[in-house]
Amino acid sequence: MQIVWFRKDLRIHDNPALTLACQNGPVTAVYFVTPLQWQQHDVAPIQIDFIEKSINQLAYSLATLGIELIVETVDLFDDIPDALATLCKKLNASQVFANSEVEVDEINRDIKVQQQGIDLQIFQADCILNPGQVLTQQGTMFKVFTPFKINWLKQVQALDLSPYCKPAAQNAASEIIIPTAFTIDRPKKDSAYWLASEDAAQTHLVDFLDQFVEYYHLKRDFPAKQATSMLSPYLALGLISTKQCLHALLLRFPDALDNAKNGVSTWVNELVWREFYRHIMVLNPNLGKGDNYNKLGNQIQWQNDPKLFKAWCEGKTGYPLVDAAMQQLIQTGWMHNRLRMVCASFLTKHLLIDWRWGERFFKQHLIDGDLASNNGGWQWAASTGCDAQPYFRIFNPIIQSQKFDPNGQFISIYNQALAHLSDKQIHFPVNPIVEHKVARLTALQLFSVLKKG
DNA sequence: TCGAGCTTGAG
DNA sequence: TCAAGCTCG
């Protein structure tokens, strides 16, 4: 008997741990619910709801393969080695199969499991190219995205991207035992807008590839348009893999890896950014503990005014686009990528609040909360990250609004009181908590500690 | 060594 | 126009 331990890979397709375990004989699956750990990791209630629905769906999918999914609740990652050892004993299992994760606590958890004497086999399915596999000629991690991407594309072009097949059913012709629904006993926020299944993820992907990807580079920056893939919640929990995404993309657009300037390659870029941030995280584990990537960032004198932070959290900064974006996050658990940049820039550069505060707040509300991507994005905006925004580049929230929500269509969704304003008027702040020009100059001074040379 | 090339702009 | 540099080959 083998155990397949599911973590952030809640899928039966393109899942090497599952497929390879099944090749070795009978399999039982396990998922550990870790409420206290999730609390420490600021997992959003809406993501917990999405996890609950996803594991119930996974249990059903596994049942169709004749595999039982045991869902066990413990407090912390630290409790898993014992729990897993007990389970191995009970099932008389010789090996545990799992897919790798990139975060430091997760990696340490796996080490502790192995130290417990459990034969834990770890497979790589989180990235298309494994962390540490995309390096400069000096053997170091790239510090700039573009050369990383060039190297990544080169390697991927030589790769077979066929996803792993789902395993064959274990006991043919056996009846499907419909598993009892599992409930996670934690505060939850309804995630029903996002159907929690592999099928739903595939539908999002197909719709995106059929209808949107060709215009992605032209439309993706406009939050009022439906133009992005909407795959982030699925990628965050592994209901779909980036390999599946790229494979499907290449079937439709065989020259997708050619580094052109079109919608297809712009979207490939996004997948590569995801990998870039994951590689950085594995090679710099302390990023997961709040370290600035750029140590000069330690010298930034954050002002951290709680009143300003509260206003930002509640979408009451006075800047219509920022406030609408924060409402989108609070109400739906998701925020358009362009707006994440605008809000992150505003918090760090206009309000001079530590990016970690914003990172945490986002994590607490995002259905697609993912440490590497969230941290990478925040440190990009705060100019402390790897290949980050230069510190002197400060988004003007009014110009961003004029450019990317020209008719105020997005703003109007979340602030009907402004809907009657003209296209010209709607972008301007009403009782702003800080004035752009003043804030900009202060930020330039405070952030000048990042000046190089 | 040196030069090409820099995600998501702003005053 | 400017760009408060630097990475990578």
Coordinates of C-alpha atoms (C1' of nucleotides) in Angstrom, one line a residue:
Chain A
M1 CA 0.0 0.0 0.0
Q2 CA 1.1 3.5 -0.8
I3 CA -0.1 6.8 0.5
V4 CA -0.6 9.8 -1.8
W5 CA -0.4 12.9 0.3
F6 CA -2.3 15.8 -1.3
R7 CA -1.3 19.4 -0.5
K8 CA -1.5 22.2 -3.1
D9 CA -2.0 19.8 -6.0
L10 CA -5.8 19.0 -5.7
R11 CA -6.1 17.3 -9.0
I12 CA -6.0 13.8 -10.5
H13 CA -4.6 14.9 -13.9
D14 CA -1.0 15.8 -14.3
N15 CA -0.2 14.7 -10.8
P16 CA 3.0 12.7 -10.8
A17 CA 2.7 11.7 -7.2
L18 CA -0.7 10.1 -7.8
T19 CA 0.1 8.6 -11.1
L20 CA 3.4 7.1 -10.1
A21 CA 2.1 5.8 -6.8
C22 CA -0.7 4.0 -8.6
Q23 CA 1.9 2.3 -10.8
N24 CA 3.3 0.7 -7.7
G25 CA 0.1 -0.8 -6.4
P26 CA -2.9 0.1 -4.3
V27 CA -3.1 3.6 -3.1
T28 CA -4.9 5.5 -0.3
A29 CA -4.9 9.3 -0.4
V30 CA -4.7 11.7 2.5
Y31 CA -5.2 15.4 3.0
F32 CA -4.3 17.2 6.2
V33 CA -6.5 20.1 7.3
T34 CA -4.3 22.4 9.5
P35 CA -6.4 25.2 10.9
L36 CA -3.9 26.7 13.2
Q37 CA -1.2 26.6 10.6
W38 CA -3.6 28.3 8.1
Q39 CA -4.3 30.9 10.7
Q40 CA -0.6 31.6 11.1
H41 CA -0.3 31.7 7.3
D42 CA -3.2 34.2 7.0
V43 CA -5.2 31.9 4.7
A44 CA -8.3 33.8 3.7
P45 CA -11.7 32.4 4.8
I46 CA -12.7 32.4 1.1
Q47 CA -9.7 30.3 0.2
I48 CA -10.5 27.9 3.1
D49 CA -14.0 27.6 1.7
F50 CA -12.5 26.9 -1.7
I51 CA -10.2 24.3 -0.2
E52 CA -13.1 22.6 1.5
K53 CA -15.1 22.4 -1.8
S54 CA -12.0 21.3 -3.7
I55 CA -11.1 18.4 -1.4
N56 CA -14.7 17.2 -1.5
Q57 CA -14.6 17.3 -5.2
L58 CA -11.2 15.6 -5.2
A59 CA -12.6 12.9 -2.9
Y60 CA -15.2 12.2 -5.4
S61 CA -12.8 12.1 -8.4
L62 CA -10.5 9.7 -6.4
A63 CA -13.5 7.6 -5.6
T64 CA -14.1 7.1 -9.3
L65 CA -10.6 5.6 -9.4
G66 CA -11.3 3.4 -6.4
I67 CA -9.1 5.5 -4.2
E68 CA -10.2 6.6 -0.7
L69 CA -9.3 10.1 0.4
I70 CA -8.8 10.4 4.1
V71 CA -9.2 13.9 5.4
E72 CA -7.6 14.4 8.7
T73 CA -7.5 17.5 10.9
V74 CA -4.5 18.4 13.0
D75 CA -3.4 21.8 14.3
L76 CA -0.1 22.5 12.7
F77 CA 2.4 21.2 10.2
D78 CA 4.4 20.1 13.2
D79 CA 1.7 17.6 14.0
I80 CA 1.8 15.9 10.6
P81 CA 4.9 13.7 11.0
D82 CA 3.2 11.8 13.8
A83 CA -0.1 11.7 12.2
L84 CA 1.4 10.4 9.0
A85 CA 3.5 7.8 10.8
T86 CA 0.3 6.6 12.5
L87 CA -1.5 6.4 9.2
C88 CA 1.3 4.5 7.5
K89 CA 1.3 2.0 10.3
K90 CA -2.5 1.6 10.2
L91 CA -2.6 1.1 6.5
N92 CA 0.7 -0.8 6.4
A93 CA 2.0 1.6 3.9
S94 CA 5.6 1.6 2.9
Q95 CA 5.8 4.8 1.0
V96 CA 4.3 8.3 0.9
F97 CA 4.1 10.1 -2.5
A98 CA 3.7 13.9 -2.7
N99 CA 4.4 16.8 -4.9
S100 CA 6.8 19.5 -3.9
E101 CA 5.9 22.9 -2.5
V102 CA 8.1 26.0 -2.5
E103 CA 7.4 27.7 0.8
V104 CA 9.8 27.4 3.7
D105 CA 7.4 26.1 6.3
E106 CA 6.2 23.5 3.8
I107 CA 9.7 22.4 2.9
N108 CA 10.7 22.1 6.6
R109 CA 7.5 20.1 7.3
D110 CA 8.5 17.6 4.6
I111 CA 12.0 17.4 6.0
K112 CA 10.6 16.6 9.5
V113 CA 8.4 13.9 7.9
Q114 CA 11.4 12.3 6.4
Q115 CA 13.3 12.6 9.7
Q116 CA 10.5 10.7 11.3
G117 CA 11.7 7.8 9.2
I118 CA 8.8 8.0 6.7
D119 CA 9.8 7.1 3.1
L120 CA 8.4 10.3 1.5
Q121 CA 8.9 10.5 -2.2
I122 CA 8.6 14.1 -3.5
F123 CA 7.9 14.9 -7.2
Q124 CA 8.1 18.2 -9.0
A125 CA 4.8 19.4 -10.4
D126 CA 4.5 22.9 -9.1
C127 CA 6.7 24.5 -11.7
I128 CA 7.4 23.6 -15.3
L129 CA 11.1 23.9 -14.6
N130 CA 12.2 23.2 -11.1
P131 CA 13.7 25.9 -8.8
G132 CA 17.5 25.7 -9.3
Q133 CA 17.2 24.5 -12.8
V134 CA 17.2 27.9 -14.5
L135 CA 20.6 29.5 -13.7
T136 CA 23.1 31.9 -15.2
Q137 CA 26.4 30.6 -16.7
Q138 CA 27.9 31.2 -13.3
G139 CA 25.4 28.8 -11.7
T140 CA 23.6 31.5 -9.8
M141 CA 19.9 32.5 -9.8
F142 CA 19.1 35.3 -12.2
K143 CA 18.5 38.6 -10.7
V144 CA 16.7 40.0 -13.7
F145 CA 13.5 38.6 -15.2
T146 CA 14.3 38.9 -18.9
P147 CA 17.4 36.8 -19.0
F148 CA 15.7 34.3 -16.7
K149 CA 12.8 34.1 -19.2
I150 CA 15.1 33.6 -22.2
N151 CA 16.9 30.8 -20.5
W152 CA 13.5 29.3 -19.3
L153 CA 12.0 29.4 -22.8
K154 CA 15.1 27.8 -24.3
Q155 CA 14.9 24.9 -21.8
V156 CA 11.1 24.5 -22.1
Q157 CA 11.3 24.4 -25.9
A158 CA 13.3 21.2 -25.6
L159 CA 10.8 19.7 -23.1
D160 CA 8.0 17.2 -23.5
L161 CA 5.1 19.0 -21.9
S162 CA 2.6 16.2 -22.0
P163 CA 0.8 16.2 -18.7
Y164 CA 0.7 13.0 -16.6
C165 CA -2.3 10.9 -17.4
K166 CA -4.8 10.3 -14.6
P167 CA -4.2 6.8 -13.2
A168 CA -6.4 3.9 -14.1
A169 CA -9.1 2.9 -11.7
Q170 CA -7.8 0.6 -9.0
N171 CA -10.5 -2.0 -8.8
A172 CA -12.3 -2.3 -12.1
A173 CA -16.0 -2.6 -12.1
S174 CA -16.3 -1.7 -8.4
E175 CA -19.0 0.6 -7.4
I176 CA -18.2 4.2 -6.7
I177 CA -18.6 4.8 -3.0
I178 CA -19.6 8.4 -2.8
P179 CA -17.6 10.0 0.0
T180 CA -19.2 11.8 2.8
A181 CA -18.8 15.5 2.5
F182 CA -16.1 16.9 4.8
T183 CA -16.5 20.2 6.6
I184 CA -13.7 22.4 7.7
D185 CA -14.4 23.9 11.1
R186 CA -13.1 27.4 10.4
P187 CA -14.5 30.8 9.5
K188 CA -15.4 30.6 5.8
K189 CA -16.5 33.0 3.2
D190 CA -18.6 31.7 0.3
S191 CA -16.4 31.0 -2.8
A192 CA -19.3 29.8 -4.9
Y193 CA -18.5 32.1 -7.8
W194 CA -15.5 29.9 -8.4
L195 CA -16.6 26.3 -9.1
A196 CA -14.2 24.2 -7.2
S197 CA -13.3 21.4 -9.6
E198 CA -10.7 20.4 -12.1
D199 CA -13.3 20.5 -14.7
A200 CA -14.1 24.1 -13.9
A201 CA -10.4 25.0 -14.1
Q202 CA -10.2 23.4 -17.5
T203 CA -13.3 25.3 -18.6
H204 CA -11.7 28.6 -17.5
L205 CA -8.6 27.6 -19.5
V206 CA -10.4 26.6 -22.6
D207 CA -12.6 29.7 -22.6
F208 CA -9.6 31.9 -22.1
L209 CA -7.6 30.2 -24.9
D210 CA -10.6 30.3 -27.2
Q211 CA -11.8 33.8 -26.6
F212 CA -9.3 36.0 -24.8
V213 CA -5.6 35.0 -25.1
E214 CA -5.1 36.5 -28.5
Y215 CA -6.1 39.9 -27.2
Y216 CA -4.6 39.5 -23.8
H217 CA -1.8 42.0 -24.3
L218 CA -4.3 44.6 -25.5
K219 CA -7.0 44.1 -22.9
R220 CA -5.6 42.6 -19.8
D221 CA -4.8 46.0 -18.1
F222 CA -8.4 47.1 -18.0
P223 CA -10.2 45.9 -14.9
A224 CA -13.7 46.5 -16.3
K225 CA -13.0 44.1 -19.2
Q226 CA -13.1 40.4 -19.0
A227 CA -9.7 39.6 -20.4
T228 CA -7.6 37.7 -18.0
S229 CA -7.5 33.9 -17.5
M230 CA -9.1 33.9 -14.0
L231 CA -7.0 30.8 -13.3
S232 CA -5.2 32.1 -10.2
P233 CA -7.4 30.4 -7.6
Y234 CA -7.0 27.1 -9.4
L235 CA -3.3 27.5 -9.8
A236 CA -2.9 28.4 -6.1
L237 CA -4.4 25.2 -4.9
G238 CA -3.2 23.1 -7.8
L239 CA -6.6 22.2 -9.4
I240 CA -4.7 22.9 -12.6
S241 CA -0.9 22.9 -13.3
T242 CA 1.0 25.5 -15.3
K243 CA 2.2 22.6 -17.4
Q244 CA -1.4 21.8 -18.3
C245 CA -1.9 25.5 -19.2
L246 CA 1.2 25.7 -21.4
H247 CA 0.5 22.4 -23.0
A248 CA -3.0 23.4 -24.0
L249 CA -1.7 26.8 -25.2
L250 CA 0.9 25.1 -27.4
L251 CA -1.7 22.8 -29.0
R252 CA -3.5 25.9 -30.2
F253 CA -0.6 28.2 -30.8
P254 CA 2.5 26.1 -31.6
D255 CA 4.7 29.2 -31.7
A256 CA 3.7 30.4 -28.2
L257 CA 7.3 30.1 -26.9
D258 CA 8.7 32.3 -29.7
N259 CA 8.9 35.4 -27.5
A260 CA 6.9 37.6 -29.9
K261 CA 4.9 40.5 -28.7
N262 CA 1.4 39.2 -28.9
G263 CA -1.3 38.1 -26.5
V264 CA -0.1 34.5 -26.4
S265 CA 3.5 35.3 -25.5
T266 CA 2.3 38.0 -23.0
W267 CA 0.4 35.3 -21.2
V268 CA 3.4 32.9 -21.3
N269 CA 5.3 35.8 -19.7
E270 CA 2.8 35.7 -16.8
L271 CA 3.4 31.9 -16.3
V272 CA 7.1 32.6 -16.3
W273 CA 6.8 35.4 -13.7
R274 CA 5.0 32.8 -11.5
E275 CA 8.0 30.5 -11.9
F276 CA 10.5 33.3 -11.4
Y277 CA 9.0 34.2 -8.1
R278 CA 8.8 30.6 -7.0
H279 CA 12.5 30.0 -7.9
I280 CA 13.5 33.1 -6.0
M281 CA 11.5 31.9 -3.0
V282 CA 13.1 28.4 -2.9
L283 CA 16.6 29.9 -3.3
N284 CA 15.8 32.6 -0.7
P285 CA 13.6 30.8 1.9
N286 CA 13.6 33.8 4.3
L287 CA 11.4 35.7 1.8
G288 CA 8.6 33.6 3.3
K289 CA 9.5 35.1 6.7
G290 CA 9.2 38.7 5.7
D291 CA 12.8 39.5 4.6
N292 CA 13.3 42.2 2.0
Y293 CA 14.9 40.7 -1.1
N294 CA 17.0 43.8 -1.3
K295 CA 18.7 44.3 2.1
L296 CA 18.7 48.1 1.5
G297 CA 15.0 47.8 2.0
N298 CA 15.7 47.3 5.7
Q299 CA 16.6 51.0 5.9
I300 CA 13.3 52.3 4.7
Q301 CA 11.7 54.2 7.5
W302 CA 8.1 53.0 7.2
Q303 CA 5.6 55.4 8.8
N304 CA 3.0 52.7 9.5
D305 CA 0.2 55.0 10.5
P306 CA -2.6 52.7 11.7
K307 CA -5.3 55.2 10.7
L308 CA -4.0 55.4 7.1
F309 CA -3.7 51.6 7.0
K310 CA -7.3 51.3 8.2
A311 CA -8.5 53.7 5.5
W312 CA -6.7 51.7 2.8
C313 CA -8.1 48.4 4.1
E314 CA -11.6 49.7 4.0
G315 CA -11.3 51.3 0.6
K316 CA -11.6 54.8 2.1
T317 CA -8.5 56.6 0.8
G318 CA -10.5 59.0 -1.3
Y319 CA -8.9 57.8 -4.6
P320 CA -11.7 56.3 -6.5
L321 CA -9.7 53.6 -8.3
V322 CA -7.8 52.5 -5.2
D323 CA -11.0 52.4 -3.2
A324 CA -13.0 50.5 -5.8
A325 CA -10.1 48.0 -6.1
M326 CA -10.1 47.4 -2.3
Q327 CA -13.8 46.9 -2.4
Q328 CA -13.4 44.3 -5.1
L329 CA -10.9 42.5 -2.9
I330 CA -13.1 42.6 0.2
Q331 CA -16.3 41.7 -1.6
T332 CA -15.1 39.1 -4.0
G333 CA -11.8 37.8 -2.7
W334 CA -10.1 38.6 -5.9
M335 CA -8.5 41.7 -7.4
H336 CA -7.5 42.5 -11.0
N337 CA -3.7 42.3 -11.4
R338 CA -3.3 45.9 -12.5
L339 CA -5.2 47.1 -9.5
R340 CA -3.0 45.0 -7.2
M341 CA -0.1 47.0 -8.4
V342 CA -2.0 50.3 -8.0
C343 CA -3.1 49.4 -4.5
A344 CA 0.3 48.1 -3.4
S345 CA 2.1 51.1 -4.8
F346 CA -0.4 53.4 -3.0
L347 CA 0.1 51.7 0.3
T348 CA 3.8 51.6 0.2
K349 CA 4.7 54.8 -1.6
H350 CA 1.8 57.1 -0.8
L351 CA 1.0 55.9 2.7
L352 CA 4.5 54.8 3.5
I353 CA 3.2 51.6 5.1
D354 CA 5.4 48.5 5.3
W355 CA 4.7 46.2 2.3
R356 CA 4.4 43.3 4.8
W357 CA 1.2 44.9 6.2
G358 CA -0.3 44.9 2.7
E359 CA 1.0 41.5 1.8
R360 CA -0.7 40.1 4.9
F361 CA -4.0 41.9 4.3
F362 CA -4.1 40.6 0.7
K363 CA -3.4 37.1 1.9
Q364 CA -6.2 37.3 4.4
H365 CA -8.7 38.2 1.7
L366 CA -7.5 36.6 -1.5
I367 CA -9.0 33.4 -2.8
D368 CA -5.9 32.9 -4.9
G369 CA -3.5 33.7 -2.0
D370 CA -0.1 32.3 -2.8
L371 CA 3.0 33.2 -0.8
A372 CA 5.5 33.4 -3.7
S373 CA 3.3 35.3 -6.1
N374 CA 1.9 37.6 -3.4
N375 CA 5.3 38.3 -1.9
G376 CA 6.9 38.8 -5.3
G377 CA 4.2 41.3 -6.3
W378 CA 4.4 43.3 -3.1
Q379 CA 8.1 43.5 -3.1
W380 CA 8.0 44.5 -6.8
A381 CA 5.7 47.4 -5.9
A382 CA 7.7 48.3 -2.8
S383 CA 10.9 48.3 -4.9
T384 CA 12.5 46.0 -2.4
G385 CA 12.2 42.9 -4.6
C386 CA 14.1 41.0 -7.3
D387 CA 13.9 42.9 -10.5
A388 CA 11.4 45.2 -8.8
Q389 CA 10.0 48.6 -9.8
P390 CA 12.6 51.3 -9.5
Y391 CA 12.0 53.1 -6.2
F392 CA 11.6 56.4 -7.9
R393 CA 8.8 55.1 -10.1
I394 CA 5.7 56.0 -8.2
F395 CA 2.3 55.2 -9.8
N396 CA 0.1 58.2 -10.0
P397 CA -3.3 56.8 -9.0
I398 CA -5.2 59.4 -11.0
I399 CA -3.3 58.7 -14.2
Q400 CA -3.6 55.0 -13.7
S401 CA -7.3 55.5 -13.4
Q402 CA -7.5 57.6 -16.5
K403 CA -5.5 55.1 -18.5
F404 CA -7.0 51.8 -17.4
D405 CA -10.5 52.7 -16.4
P406 CA -11.1 55.6 -18.8
N407 CA -14.9 55.6 -18.5
G408 CA -14.9 54.9 -14.8
Q409 CA -16.8 51.7 -15.6
F410 CA -14.9 49.7 -13.0
I411 CA -15.1 52.4 -10.4
S412 CA -18.8 52.7 -10.8
I413 CA -19.3 49.0 -10.1
Y414 CA -18.0 49.5 -6.6
N415 CA -18.9 53.1 -6.0
Q416 CA -22.3 53.9 -7.4
A417 CA -22.2 57.3 -5.8
L418 CA -19.6 58.3 -8.3
A419 CA -21.3 56.7 -11.3
H420 CA -23.0 59.9 -12.4
L421 CA -19.7 61.7 -12.7
S422 CA -18.3 62.4 -16.2
D423 CA -15.4 60.3 -17.7
K424 CA -13.2 63.3 -17.0
Q425 CA -14.2 63.9 -13.3
I426 CA -14.5 60.4 -12.0
H427 CA -10.8 59.7 -11.5
F428 CA -10.1 62.6 -9.2
P429 CA -9.9 62.0 -5.4
V430 CA -12.6 63.1 -3.0
N431 CA -11.3 64.1 0.4
P432 CA -8.1 62.2 -0.1
I433 CA -6.2 61.0 3.0
V434 CA -3.0 62.1 1.3
E435 CA -2.3 64.5 -1.5
H436 CA -0.4 62.8 -4.4
K437 CA 2.2 65.5 -5.1
V438 CA 3.2 65.8 -1.4
A439 CA 3.1 62.0 -0.9
R440 CA 5.3 61.4 -3.9
L441 CA 8.0 63.8 -2.8
T442 CA 8.0 62.3 0.7
A443 CA 8.3 58.8 -0.7
L444 CA 11.2 59.8 -3.0
Q445 CA 13.0 60.9 0.1
L446 CA 12.2 57.9 2.2
F447 CA 12.9 55.4 -0.5
S448 CA 16.2 57.1 -1.5
V449 CA 17.9 54.6 0.8
L450 CA 17.5 52.2 -2.1
K451 CA 19.6 54.3 -4.3
K452 CA 22.4 52.2 -5.6
G453 CA 26.1 52.8 -5.9
Chain B
dT1 C1' 35.0 44.1 -21.3
dC2 C1' 31.6 46.3 -22.9
dG3 C1' 27.2 47.0 -24.8
dA4 C1' 22.3 45.5 -25.3
dG5 C1' 18.3 45.6 -23.0
dC6 C1' 15.4 46.5 -19.3
dT7 C1' 6.7 44.2 -17.2
dT8 C1' 3.2 46.6 -16.0
dG9 C1' 5.8 55.4 -16.4
dA10 C1' 5.6 60.1 -14.9
dG11 C1' 6.5 65.2 -14.7
Chain C
dT1 C1' 12.2 63.9 -22.5
dC2 C1' 14.1 61.6 -18.7
dA3 C1' 15.7 57.2 -16.3
dA4 C1' 18.0 58.6 -9.1
dG5 C1' 22.0 51.7 -13.0
dC6 C1' 22.8 47.0 -13.4
dT7 C1' 22.6 42.4 -15.0
dC8 C1' 24.2 39.0 -18.2
dG9 C1' 26.4 37.0 -22.0

